[in-house]
Amino acid sequence: NAGVTQTPKFQVLKTGQSMTLQCAQDMNHEYMSWYRQDPGMGLRLIHYSVGAGITDQGEVPNGYNVSRSTTEDFPLRLLSAAPSQTSVYFCASSSYTGTYNSPLHFGNGTRLTVT
Amino acid sequence: AQTVTQSQPEMSVQEAETVTLSCTYDTSESDYYLFWYKQPPSRQMILVIRQEAYKQQNATENRFSVNFQKAAKSFSLKISDSQLGDAAMYFCAMGRVRGGATNKLIFGTGTLLAVQP
């Protein structure tokens, strides 16, 4: 059981380049989300999705796009990379039983550097 | 607005000793979860312990236990018999219990724990 898989693990971009961070989960979770982790700031929510075809913004959505065409996949797109987007990115998923949220399952993160 | 505050950026403990990491939070929700996550140098986010706000009994997981003070909005993590493998960044987080499949967590800024041999 792979859980939440993120690719790539590391990426270096030049300012203005675009790229997509991939996230896939094999647990049939309805909820998926993207966080960024910056020193001294903890993890902050970028975008989230409660199911295929449904996405919404989190706390820091500017400069990022998401889509959810399948239950399994939730890619994060950087449209025009900026040095301020240098960060570690985490994808996470969870299920909802109809009563309670399960704990978040995290991927292993992608370290992105924008020069 | 919901907030989670960790006022100790760094802590240190001797191997086999006990250490307590502090966390305070603010929310207008009546039903919520509180979490402690561990992040070792591998970067992986590992759930250490979870506490439902409606439960008065403090959660425990082996050497890890919490002191949950709902009225004071305090949620500290106690690590007993500290081991070298406990060295990591620890994050306190808060989330909704019944989110209708929305599971947005609010994280604190983290406490870096060093374990001295």
Short mmCIF file of C-alpha atoms in Angstrom, two decimals:
data_model
loop_
_atom_site.label_atom_id
_atom_site.label_comp_id
_atom_site.label_asym_id
_atom_site.label_seq_id
_atom_site.Cartn_x
_atom_site.Cartn_y
_atom_site.Cartn_z
CA ASN A 1 0.00 0.00 0.00
CA ALA A 2 1.84 3.12 -1.24
CA GLY A 3 -0.28 5.74 0.59
CA VAL A 4 0.40 9.26 -0.70
CA THR A 5 3.08 9.52 -3.39
CA GLN A 6 4.66 12.81 -4.38
CA THR A 7 6.97 13.41 -7.31
CA PRO A 8 9.56 14.77 -7.76
CA LYS A 9 11.41 14.77 -4.43
CA PHE A 10 13.58 17.72 -5.43
CA GLN A 11 13.27 20.36 -8.13
CA VAL A 12 15.18 23.48 -9.11
CA LEU A 13 13.46 26.05 -11.32
CA LYS A 14 14.42 29.36 -12.79
CA THR A 15 12.20 32.37 -12.18
CA GLY A 16 9.33 32.40 -14.65
CA GLN A 17 9.37 28.68 -15.41
CA SER A 18 6.27 26.58 -14.87
CA MET A 19 5.99 23.08 -13.51
CA THR A 20 3.58 20.59 -11.95
CA LEU A 21 4.07 18.80 -8.66
CA GLN A 22 2.40 15.43 -8.77
CA CYS A 23 0.42 13.81 -5.96
CA ALA A 24 -1.35 10.46 -6.03
CA GLN A 25 -3.05 8.43 -3.32
CA ASP A 26 -4.29 4.85 -3.46
CA MET A 27 -6.54 4.89 -0.38
CA ASN A 28 -9.68 6.15 -2.13
CA HIS A 29 -9.66 9.26 0.05
CA GLU A 30 -12.16 11.98 -0.78
CA TYR A 31 -10.13 14.82 0.67
CA MET A 32 -6.76 15.95 -0.71
CA SER A 33 -4.74 19.05 0.02
CA TRP A 34 -1.48 20.85 -0.61
CA TYR A 35 0.60 22.58 2.08
CA ARG A 36 3.80 24.52 1.90
CA GLN A 37 6.35 24.50 4.73
CA ASP A 38 8.61 27.49 5.29
CA PRO A 39 11.11 27.99 8.13
CA GLY A 40 9.49 29.57 11.18
CA MET A 41 6.01 29.42 9.66
CA GLY A 42 4.86 25.84 10.01
CA LEU A 43 2.67 24.35 7.29
CA ARG A 44 0.19 26.54 5.44
CA LEU A 45 -2.68 25.33 3.27
CA ILE A 46 -2.46 26.23 -0.43
CA HIS A 47 -5.45 24.45 -2.04
CA TYR A 48 -7.69 21.57 -1.17
CA SER A 49 -10.27 19.29 -2.77
CA VAL A 50 -13.21 17.40 -1.28
CA GLY A 51 -13.71 15.18 -4.32
CA ALA A 52 -13.19 14.84 -8.05
CA GLY A 53 -14.11 18.05 -9.83
CA ILE A 54 -14.21 20.13 -6.60
CA THR A 55 -11.37 22.36 -5.45
CA ASP A 56 -11.06 25.41 -3.24
CA GLN A 57 -8.46 27.86 -2.03
CA GLY A 58 -6.61 27.65 1.25
CA GLU A 59 -4.62 30.27 3.09
CA VAL A 60 -1.89 30.95 0.47
CA PRO A 61 -3.29 30.14 -3.01
CA ASN A 62 -1.69 32.89 -5.12
CA GLY A 63 0.61 31.63 -7.86
CA TYR A 64 -0.74 28.07 -7.76
CA ASN A 65 -3.42 26.18 -9.65
CA VAL A 66 -4.97 22.80 -8.93
CA SER A 67 -7.45 20.45 -10.54
CA ARG A 68 -8.95 17.13 -9.48
CA SER A 69 -10.07 15.05 -12.43
CA THR A 70 -9.84 11.73 -10.55
CA THR A 71 -10.13 10.66 -6.92
CA GLU A 72 -6.50 9.49 -6.94
CA ASP A 73 -4.63 12.50 -8.35
CA PHE A 74 -4.27 16.10 -7.21
CA PRO A 75 -1.50 17.94 -9.09
CA LEU A 76 -0.26 21.38 -8.07
CA ARG A 77 0.77 23.73 -10.87
CA LEU A 78 3.14 26.65 -10.53
CA LEU A 79 2.28 28.97 -13.37
CA SER A 80 5.32 31.28 -13.30
CA ALA A 81 7.76 30.36 -10.55
CA ALA A 82 9.05 33.07 -8.22
CA PRO A 83 11.80 32.92 -5.57
CA SER A 84 9.07 33.37 -2.92
CA GLN A 85 7.79 29.93 -3.89
CA THR A 86 10.99 28.28 -2.71
CA SER A 87 9.63 25.89 -0.10
CA VAL A 88 8.89 22.31 0.81
CA TYR A 89 5.52 21.17 -0.51
CA PHE A 90 3.41 18.46 1.07
CA CYS A 91 0.40 16.70 -0.32
CA ALA A 92 -2.01 15.11 2.18
CA SER A 93 -5.21 13.11 2.03
CA SER A 94 -7.90 11.86 4.37
CA SER A 95 -11.27 10.18 4.37
CA TYR A 96 -14.58 11.19 5.83
CA THR A 97 -16.77 8.52 7.34
CA GLY A 98 -19.89 10.65 7.26
CA THR A 99 -19.31 11.52 10.87
CA TYR A 100 -15.60 12.07 11.49
CA ASN A 101 -12.53 13.14 9.55
CA SER A 102 -9.70 10.62 9.59
CA PRO A 103 -6.19 11.92 10.32
CA LEU A 104 -4.26 13.36 7.39
CA HIS A 105 -1.87 11.05 5.55
CA PHE A 106 1.10 13.01 4.20
CA GLY A 107 3.37 12.40 1.26
CA ASN A 108 7.13 12.70 1.74
CA GLY A 109 7.31 16.21 0.35
CA THR A 110 8.93 18.00 -2.58
CA ARG A 111 11.74 20.47 -1.97
CA LEU A 112 11.46 23.22 -4.58
CA THR A 113 14.11 25.87 -5.14
CA VAL A 114 13.45 28.82 -7.45
CA THR A 115 16.52 30.77 -8.52
CA ALA B 1 -9.71 33.20 13.26
CA GLN B 2 -8.21 29.92 14.39
CA THR B 3 -4.61 30.00 15.55
CA VAL B 4 -2.08 27.56 16.96
CA THR B 5 0.93 28.87 18.86
CA GLN B 6 4.12 27.05 19.80
CA SER B 7 6.24 29.39 21.89
CA GLN B 8 9.33 27.17 22.15
CA PRO B 9 11.32 27.24 18.89
CA GLU B 10 13.91 24.82 20.30
CA MET B 11 14.11 22.40 23.21
CA SER B 12 16.77 20.00 24.43
CA VAL B 13 16.51 16.89 26.61
CA GLN B 14 18.91 14.28 27.91
CA GLU B 15 18.40 10.73 26.75
CA ALA B 16 16.04 8.82 29.12
CA GLU B 17 14.69 12.06 30.61
CA THR B 18 11.23 13.61 30.19
CA VAL B 19 10.44 16.71 28.15
CA THR B 20 7.24 18.70 27.65
CA LEU B 21 6.48 20.68 24.50
CA SER B 22 3.92 23.47 24.79
CA CYS B 23 1.08 24.44 22.48
CA THR B 24 -1.78 26.90 22.86
CA TYR B 25 -4.62 27.44 20.43
CA ASP B 26 -7.64 29.57 19.78
CA THR B 27 -10.87 28.55 18.09
CA SER B 28 -14.56 29.32 18.17
CA GLU B 29 -15.42 25.73 17.25
CA SER B 30 -16.92 23.54 19.92
CA ASP B 31 -15.84 20.25 18.38
CA TYR B 32 -12.30 19.85 17.10
CA TYR B 33 -9.23 17.64 17.06
CA LEU B 34 -5.76 18.50 18.27
CA PHE B 35 -2.68 16.75 16.93
CA TRP B 36 1.03 16.45 17.44
CA TYR B 37 3.06 15.61 14.34
CA LYS B 38 6.72 14.65 14.31
CA GLN B 39 9.00 15.59 11.41
CA PRO B 40 12.43 13.90 11.52
CA PRO B 41 15.25 14.97 9.19
CA SER B 42 13.78 12.64 6.55
CA ARG B 43 11.04 15.29 6.17
CA GLN B 44 8.25 12.75 6.65
CA MET B 45 5.23 13.99 8.65
CA ILE B 46 4.35 11.37 11.28
CA LEU B 47 1.23 11.54 13.44
CA VAL B 48 2.29 11.15 17.07
CA ILE B 49 -0.97 11.57 18.94
CA ARG B 50 -4.51 12.88 18.49
CA GLN B 51 -6.98 14.29 21.02
CA GLU B 52 -10.68 14.89 20.49
CA ALA B 53 -11.77 18.07 22.26
CA TYR B 54 -14.94 16.50 23.66
CA LYS B 55 -12.93 13.83 25.48
CA GLN B 56 -11.75 14.87 28.93
CA GLN B 57 -9.31 11.98 29.23
CA ASN B 58 -5.84 12.83 27.99
CA ALA B 59 -4.62 10.75 25.04
CA THR B 60 -1.56 8.53 25.42
CA GLU B 61 0.53 6.55 22.93
CA ASN B 62 3.30 4.56 24.57
CA ARG B 63 5.90 7.13 25.76
CA PHE B 64 3.88 10.06 24.41
CA SER B 65 1.07 11.69 26.34
CA VAL B 66 -0.76 14.98 26.26
CA ASN B 67 -2.00 17.41 28.88
CA PHE B 68 -5.18 18.84 27.40
CA GLN B 69 -6.60 21.85 29.25
CA LYS B 70 -9.69 22.85 27.27
CA ALA B 71 -10.61 25.93 29.28
CA ALA B 72 -7.06 27.26 29.02
CA LYS B 73 -6.83 26.18 25.35
CA SER B 74 -3.58 24.41 26.06
CA PHE B 75 -2.33 21.14 24.56
CA SER B 76 1.15 20.09 25.66
CA LEU B 77 3.04 16.95 24.63
CA LYS B 78 5.05 14.98 27.17
CA ILE B 79 7.73 12.61 25.95
CA SER B 80 8.91 10.17 28.61
CA ASP B 81 12.16 8.16 28.54
CA SER B 82 13.43 10.25 25.60
CA GLN B 83 15.32 8.37 22.92
CA LEU B 84 17.77 9.57 20.28
CA GLY B 85 15.15 8.78 17.63
CA ASP B 86 12.81 11.33 19.18
CA ALA B 87 15.01 14.15 17.88
CA ALA B 88 12.84 15.98 15.33
CA MET B 89 10.67 18.99 14.65
CA TYR B 90 7.32 18.68 16.42
CA PHE B 91 4.23 20.45 15.12
CA CYS B 92 1.02 21.07 17.00
CA ALA B 93 -2.08 21.26 14.79
CA MET B 94 -5.83 21.72 15.07
CA GLY B 95 -8.62 20.50 12.81
CA ARG B 96 -12.36 20.02 12.62
CA VAL B 97 -14.01 16.81 13.68
CA ARG B 98 -16.99 16.96 11.36
CA GLY B 99 -15.83 18.81 8.28
CA GLY B 100 -18.11 17.26 5.69
CA ALA B 101 -14.94 15.83 4.12
CA THR B 102 -13.13 19.16 4.59
CA ASN B 103 -10.10 18.48 6.76
CA LYS B 104 -8.14 21.72 6.90
CA LEU B 105 -5.49 21.72 9.59
CA ILE B 106 -4.00 24.81 11.22
CA PHE B 107 -0.38 24.25 12.22
CA GLY B 108 1.87 25.86 14.77
CA THR B 109 5.37 27.00 13.83
CA GLY B 110 7.07 23.95 15.32
CA THR B 111 9.48 23.07 18.14
CA LEU B 112 12.85 21.57 17.25
CA LEU B 113 13.72 18.91 19.83
CA ALA B 114 17.32 17.82 20.34
CA VAL B 115 18.10 14.69 22.37
CA GLN B 116 21.51 14.65 24.04
CA PRO B 117 23.19 11.24 24.61
#
